[in-house]
């Protein structure tokens, strides 16, 4: 089975929520299909299966994608501004942001500097 989730490099918690939402979504979808298949003559089983499949879609679409996108945006910004390792990771991809991040995140500015070759390096 192929498993998809969104990776948020600056927010591991949002990545975890996305992965868990997809795991629960797969479980709900499989359970819903099993309920429908086992209760073809029982309306309650079919209805329960449809509800489970609807919950699976909710987990995939809303929780696994939209909600985690919003949470990641909020948490990524906070992590970059407050934690040196996320600021370093961001600056390695966006070296032009070093000066601004060094001001916003003093711990990052104290620990890292812009090297001669235009890359962020650890202060010695």
XYZ file of N, CA, C and O in Angstrom:
496
model
N 0.850 -1.177 0.000
C 0.000 0.000 0.000
C 0.897 1.243 0.000
O 1.862 1.325 0.723
N 0.548 2.186 -0.810
C 1.300 3.435 -0.887
C 0.707 4.408 0.125
O -0.503 4.555 0.221
N 1.584 5.066 0.845
C 1.159 5.978 1.906
C 1.662 7.379 1.583
O 2.848 7.566 1.361
N 0.779 8.332 1.516
C 1.147 9.708 1.207
C 0.874 10.607 2.400
O -0.164 10.492 3.039
N 1.807 11.491 2.654
C 1.593 12.525 3.658
C 2.439 13.711 3.235
O 3.341 13.590 2.420
N 2.134 14.868 3.770
C 2.895 16.066 3.427
C 4.015 16.254 4.437
O 3.813 16.096 5.629
N 5.175 16.575 3.909
C 6.336 16.838 4.753
C 6.512 18.352 4.881
O 6.566 19.057 3.877
N 6.582 18.819 6.096
C 6.807 20.234 6.371
C 8.172 20.353 7.040
O 8.306 20.027 8.221
N 9.205 20.787 6.309
C 10.569 20.756 6.839
C 10.799 21.624 8.071
O 11.681 21.323 8.867
N 10.032 22.673 8.248
C 10.236 23.563 9.391
C 9.240 23.310 10.518
O 9.234 24.020 11.511
N 8.372 22.318 10.341
C 7.376 21.998 11.360
C 7.158 20.484 11.429
O 6.248 19.942 10.798
N 7.982 19.789 12.202
C 7.818 18.343 12.296
C 6.482 17.920 12.914
O 5.958 16.860 12.586
N 5.917 18.747 13.769
C 4.630 18.412 14.367
C 3.527 18.397 13.298
O 2.662 17.517 13.311
N 3.549 19.344 12.384
C 2.564 19.352 11.301
C 2.756 18.137 10.398
O 1.777 17.554 9.919
N 4.003 17.729 10.168
C 4.267 16.524 9.385
C 3.693 15.299 10.093
O 3.076 14.440 9.461
N 3.878 15.214 11.398
C 3.342 14.097 12.174
C 1.812 14.066 12.108
O 1.218 13.000 11.926
N 1.180 15.216 12.238
C -0.285 15.277 12.165
C -0.753 14.828 10.787
O -1.731 14.078 10.664
N -0.072 15.255 9.734
C -0.425 14.836 8.384
C -0.296 13.326 8.226
O -1.181 12.670 7.668
N 0.781 12.754 8.727
C 0.985 11.304 8.626
C -0.084 10.545 9.412
O -0.651 9.565 8.912
N -0.367 10.988 10.637
C -1.382 10.312 11.451
C -2.776 10.425 10.837
O -3.549 9.460 10.868
N -3.087 11.577 10.264
C -4.387 11.749 9.608
C -4.530 10.773 8.444
O -5.601 10.199 8.225
N -3.443 10.566 7.718
C -3.503 9.627 6.604
C -3.596 8.182 7.082
O -4.299 7.373 6.480
N -2.913 7.850 8.162
C -3.026 6.493 8.718
C -4.461 6.238 9.177
O -5.056 5.196 8.869
N -5.034 7.189 9.911
C -6.421 7.036 10.352
C -7.370 7.004 9.159
O -8.342 6.249 9.154
N -7.097 7.813 8.155
C -7.929 7.822 6.954
C -7.927 6.476 6.250
O -8.982 5.981 5.828
N -6.759 5.872 6.125
C -6.673 4.553 5.496
C -7.437 3.526 6.330
O -8.201 2.714 5.794
N -7.245 3.570 7.634
C -7.967 2.644 8.508
C -9.474 2.799 8.404
O -10.213 1.808 8.326
N -9.931 4.036 8.399
C -11.370 4.285 8.280
C -11.903 3.827 6.927
O -12.996 3.256 6.842
N -11.151 4.079 5.863
C -11.597 3.669 4.528
C -11.692 2.148 4.435
O -12.688 1.609 3.929
N -10.672 1.462 4.917
C -10.687 -0.007 4.889
C -11.830 -0.538 5.750
O -12.566 -1.449 5.349
N -11.998 0.031 6.928
C -13.097 -0.389 7.803
C -14.460 -0.133 7.182
O -15.368 -0.962 7.278
N -14.601 1.016 6.554
C -15.874 1.344 5.905
C -16.189 0.407 4.759
O -17.330 -0.058 4.616
N -15.186 0.105 3.947
C -15.390 -0.828 2.833
C -15.734 -2.215 3.371
O -16.631 -2.895 2.855
N -15.059 -2.626 4.433
C -15.338 -3.932 5.032
C -16.758 -3.982 5.600
O -17.459 -4.997 5.455
N -17.189 -2.906 6.234
C -18.555 -2.872 6.780
C -19.590 -2.963 5.668
O -20.583 -3.679 5.790
N -19.370 -2.230 4.593
C -20.319 -2.258 3.474
C -20.348 -3.655 2.862
O -21.412 -4.207 2.578
N -19.172 -4.246 2.666
C -19.100 -5.570 2.037
C -19.723 -6.652 2.914
O -20.356 -7.579 2.405
N -19.555 -6.537 4.227
C -20.078 -7.589 5.111
C -21.562 -7.420 5.428
O -22.212 -8.362 5.854
N -22.096 -6.243 5.206
C -23.486 -6.009 5.580
C -24.350 -5.591 4.422
O -25.154 -4.669 4.557
N -24.187 -6.250 3.289
C -24.922 -5.840 2.090
C -26.444 -5.888 2.274
O -27.164 -5.201 1.565
N -26.933 -6.685 3.200
C -28.377 -6.772 3.409
C -28.823 -6.011 4.660
O -30.009 -5.937 4.944
N -27.872 -5.442 5.378
C -28.184 -4.725 6.614
C -27.931 -3.238 6.396
O -26.797 -2.796 6.206
N -29.011 -2.467 6.412
C -28.900 -1.033 6.141
C -27.999 -0.327 7.151
O -27.249 0.573 6.795
N -28.041 -0.732 8.411
C -27.212 -0.105 9.443
C -25.733 -0.280 9.167
O -24.933 0.643 9.369
N -25.340 -1.462 8.700
C -23.931 -1.711 8.362
C -23.505 -0.866 7.167
O -22.408 -0.320 7.145
N -24.375 -0.768 6.184
C -24.052 0.040 4.997
C -23.917 1.503 5.398
O -22.971 2.177 4.986
N -24.850 1.990 6.188
C -24.799 3.374 6.643
C -23.531 3.626 7.465
O -22.846 4.644 7.281
N -23.188 2.703 8.350
C -21.958 2.826 9.136
C -20.731 2.854 8.242
O -19.797 3.620 8.468
N -20.715 2.021 7.209
C -19.602 2.005 6.268
C -19.475 3.309 5.510
O -18.374 3.835 5.316
N -20.603 3.856 5.095
C -20.587 5.143 4.369
C -20.075 6.256 5.290
O -19.290 7.112 4.875
N -20.500 6.239 6.546
C -20.028 7.244 7.508
C -18.522 7.119 7.715
O -17.795 8.124 7.751
N -18.043 5.888 7.811
C -16.599 5.690 7.986
C -15.821 6.178 6.770
O -14.760 6.783 6.911
N -16.337 5.927 5.587
C -15.664 6.408 4.371
C -15.686 7.934 4.324
O -14.700 8.565 3.933
N -16.792 8.539 4.744
C -16.854 10.005 4.794
C -15.834 10.557 5.787
O -15.170 11.569 5.514
N -15.683 9.897 6.918
C -14.670 10.317 7.893
C -13.257 10.143 7.329
O -12.370 10.952 7.602
N -13.052 9.099 6.540
C -11.746 8.883 5.905
C -11.431 10.034 4.954
O -10.315 10.563 4.952
N -12.405 10.441 4.162
C -12.205 11.571 3.248
C -11.907 12.839 4.044
O -11.017 13.621 3.680
N -12.625 13.048 5.142
C -12.372 14.203 6.005
C -10.929 14.175 6.517
O -10.241 15.196 6.511
N -10.475 12.997 6.977
C -9.096 12.878 7.475
C -8.089 13.196 6.379
O -7.123 13.921 6.607
N -8.292 12.645 5.186
C -7.357 12.881 4.086
C -7.352 14.337 3.645
O -6.311 14.975 3.560
N -8.534 14.860 3.342
C -8.625 16.181 2.714
C -8.451 17.313 3.717
O -7.610 18.191 3.521
N -9.237 17.316 4.773
C -9.185 18.452 5.679
C -8.018 18.371 6.653
O -7.179 19.265 6.701
N -7.957 17.302 7.422
C -6.921 17.210 8.454
C -5.543 17.010 7.820
O -4.583 17.696 8.153
N -5.443 16.061 6.886
C -4.152 15.721 6.298
C -3.588 16.764 5.367
O -2.380 16.778 5.116
N -4.418 17.630 4.834
C -3.937 18.629 3.881
C -4.201 20.060 4.349
O -3.294 20.807 4.627
N -5.446 20.451 4.415
C -5.773 21.857 4.677
C -5.398 22.298 6.087
O -4.767 23.344 6.262
N -5.780 21.539 7.091
C -5.478 21.923 8.467
C -3.973 21.940 8.704
O -3.444 22.879 9.300
N -3.276 20.912 8.231
C -1.834 20.868 8.453
C -1.109 21.963 7.680
O -0.076 22.439 8.143
N -1.640 22.384 6.534
C -1.043 23.523 5.822
C -1.109 24.782 6.683
O -0.136 25.525 6.803
N -2.274 25.012 7.292
C -2.442 26.193 8.144
C -1.549 26.109 9.386
O -0.899 27.087 9.761
N -1.547 24.949 10.019
C -0.722 24.778 11.214
C 0.761 24.905 10.881
O 1.521 25.523 11.625
N 1.165 24.327 9.769
C 2.571 24.400 9.366
C 3.001 25.833 9.116
O 4.104 26.230 9.506
N 2.164 26.599 8.477
C 2.511 27.997 8.208
C 2.758 28.738 9.522
O 3.753 29.448 9.666
N 1.894 28.532 10.481
C 2.014 29.190 11.784
C 3.240 28.667 12.548
O 4.060 29.440 13.033
N 3.362 27.349 12.642
C 4.440 26.751 13.431
C 5.799 26.900 12.764
O 6.805 27.061 13.451
N 5.836 26.860 11.444
C 7.122 27.023 10.743
C 7.691 28.409 11.005
O 8.880 28.558 11.297
N 6.851 29.408 10.885
C 7.307 30.779 11.132
C 7.827 30.924 12.559
O 8.887 31.509 12.781
N 7.103 30.357 13.508
C 7.532 30.425 14.907
C 8.857 29.694 15.099
O 9.769 30.206 15.756
N 8.986 28.495 14.537
C 10.219 27.722 14.684
C 11.410 28.437 14.058
O 12.496 28.457 14.635
N 11.220 29.029 12.899
C 12.314 29.734 12.229
C 12.744 30.948 13.034
O 13.929 31.257 13.137
N 11.794 31.617 13.654
C 12.112 32.829 14.420
C 12.647 32.543 15.819
O 13.251 33.417 16.425
N 12.429 31.337 16.344
C 12.829 31.082 17.732
C 13.867 29.979 17.911
O 14.513 29.939 18.958
N 14.032 29.107 16.947
C 14.943 27.966 17.112
C 16.073 28.043 16.077
O 15.816 28.064 14.879
N 17.305 28.064 16.544
C 18.445 28.216 15.629
C 18.532 27.152 14.536
O 18.879 27.465 13.407
N 18.202 25.909 14.837
C 18.361 24.869 13.816
C 17.398 25.055 12.650
O 17.739 24.766 11.514
N 16.191 25.546 12.908
C 15.247 25.796 11.824
C 15.641 27.052 11.043
O 15.473 27.116 9.827
N 16.169 28.048 11.742
C 16.661 29.247 11.056
C 17.833 28.887 10.155
O 17.931 29.375 9.026
N 18.724 28.025 10.631
C 19.854 27.577 9.816
C 19.359 26.822 8.588
O 19.823 27.068 7.463
N 18.429 25.926 8.782
C 17.874 25.159 7.674
C 17.245 26.101 6.640
O 17.436 25.928 5.434
N 16.512 27.107 7.102
C 15.891 28.072 6.204
C 16.955 28.888 5.473
O 16.864 29.108 4.262
N 17.989 29.344 6.198
C 19.028 30.172 5.591
C 19.885 29.396 4.593
O 20.450 29.995 3.685
N 19.995 28.111 4.761
C 20.735 27.324 3.775
C 20.011 27.316 2.437
O 20.637 27.237 1.396
N 18.707 27.420 2.464
C 17.931 27.486 1.230
C 17.721 28.924 0.769
O 17.494 29.162 -0.411
N 17.781 29.867 1.695
C 17.555 31.285 1.392
C 18.637 32.127 2.071
O 18.365 32.812 3.053
N 19.881 32.114 1.554
C 20.979 32.833 2.226
C 20.739 34.340 2.354
O 21.255 34.967 3.282
N 19.941 34.900 1.482
C 19.669 36.339 1.543
C 18.880 36.730 2.785
O 18.823 37.911 3.145
N 18.270 35.777 3.463
C 17.464 36.057 4.650
C 18.292 36.046 5.936
O 17.738 36.265 7.014
N 19.598 35.835 5.849
C 20.421 35.709 7.058
C 20.335 36.946 7.950
O 20.102 36.832 9.151
N 20.542 38.120 7.391
C 20.586 39.347 8.202
C 19.283 39.554 8.976
O 19.305 39.860 10.179
N 18.167 39.355 8.308
C 16.875 39.542 8.968
C 16.665 38.495 10.064
O 16.225 38.821 11.171
N 16.998 37.236 9.764
C 16.809 36.186 10.762
C 17.759 36.328 11.945
O 17.399 35.984 13.069
N 18.952 36.831 11.707
C 19.896 37.040 12.808
C 19.348 38.085 13.785
O 19.587 38.001 14.986
N 18.608 39.070 13.265
C 17.986 40.071 14.136
C 16.784 39.487 14.875
O 16.592 39.744 16.062
N 15.948 38.717 14.151
C 14.731 38.157 14.748
C 15.023 37.012 15.713
O 14.280 36.798 16.664
N 16.084 36.272 15.447
C 16.428 35.101 16.248
C 17.851 35.279 16.773
O 18.809 34.808 16.167
N 18.025 35.975 17.895
C 19.363 36.271 18.410
C 20.207 35.023 18.673
O 21.420 35.044 18.464
N 19.598 33.945 19.107
C 20.354 32.713 19.353
C 20.965 32.197 18.053
O 22.099 31.700 18.043
N 20.249 32.335 16.971
C 20.764 31.930 15.662
C 21.926 32.833 15.252
O 22.963 32.368 14.784
N 21.756 34.147 15.443
C 22.807 35.101 15.107
C 24.084 34.897 15.907
O 25.182 35.114 15.402
N 23.939 34.482 17.158
C 25.110 34.224 17.998
C 25.831 32.939 17.610
O 27.039 32.823 17.762
N 25.084 31.979 17.100
C 25.642 30.660 16.807
C 26.185 30.534 15.373
O 27.125 29.782 15.133
N 25.609 31.294 14.438
C 25.990 31.171 13.032
C 26.292 32.536 12.438
O 25.780 33.551 12.882
N 27.116 32.540 11.380
C 27.446 33.776 10.677
C 27.493 33.481 9.186
O 27.540 32.320 8.767
N 27.481 34.553 8.407
C 27.573 34.412 6.964
C 29.043 34.234 6.611
O 29.877 35.071 6.952
N 29.360 33.146 5.943
C 30.741 32.854 5.568
C 31.175 33.652 4.351
O 30.384 34.336 3.694
N 32.461 33.532 4.027
C 33.019 34.262 2.894
C 32.440 33.815 1.567
O 32.345 34.603 0.637
N 32.059 32.556 1.473
C 31.533 32.043 0.217
C 30.016 32.249 0.080
O 29.405 31.717 -0.826
N 29.430 33.008 0.963
C 27.994 33.298 0.893
C 27.109 32.240 1.529
O 25.911 32.259 1.349
N 27.730 31.330 2.285
C 26.962 30.290 2.971
C 27.011 30.531 4.480
O 27.977 31.079 4.994
N 25.962 30.098 5.145
C 25.888 30.257 6.603
C 26.769 29.173 7.241
O 26.649 27.985 6.911
N 27.659 29.610 8.136
C 28.570 28.683 8.812
C 28.502 28.918 10.322
O 28.124 29.986 10.784
N 28.916 27.902 11.069
C 28.929 27.989 12.521
C 30.093 28.863 12.976
O 31.193 28.781 12.450
N 29.800 29.710 13.959
C 30.852 30.552 14.519
C 31.840 29.689 15.307
O 31.433 28.754 15.978
N 33.108 30.056 15.212
C 34.101 29.276 15.964
C 34.594 30.015 17.186
O 34.290 31.088 17.493
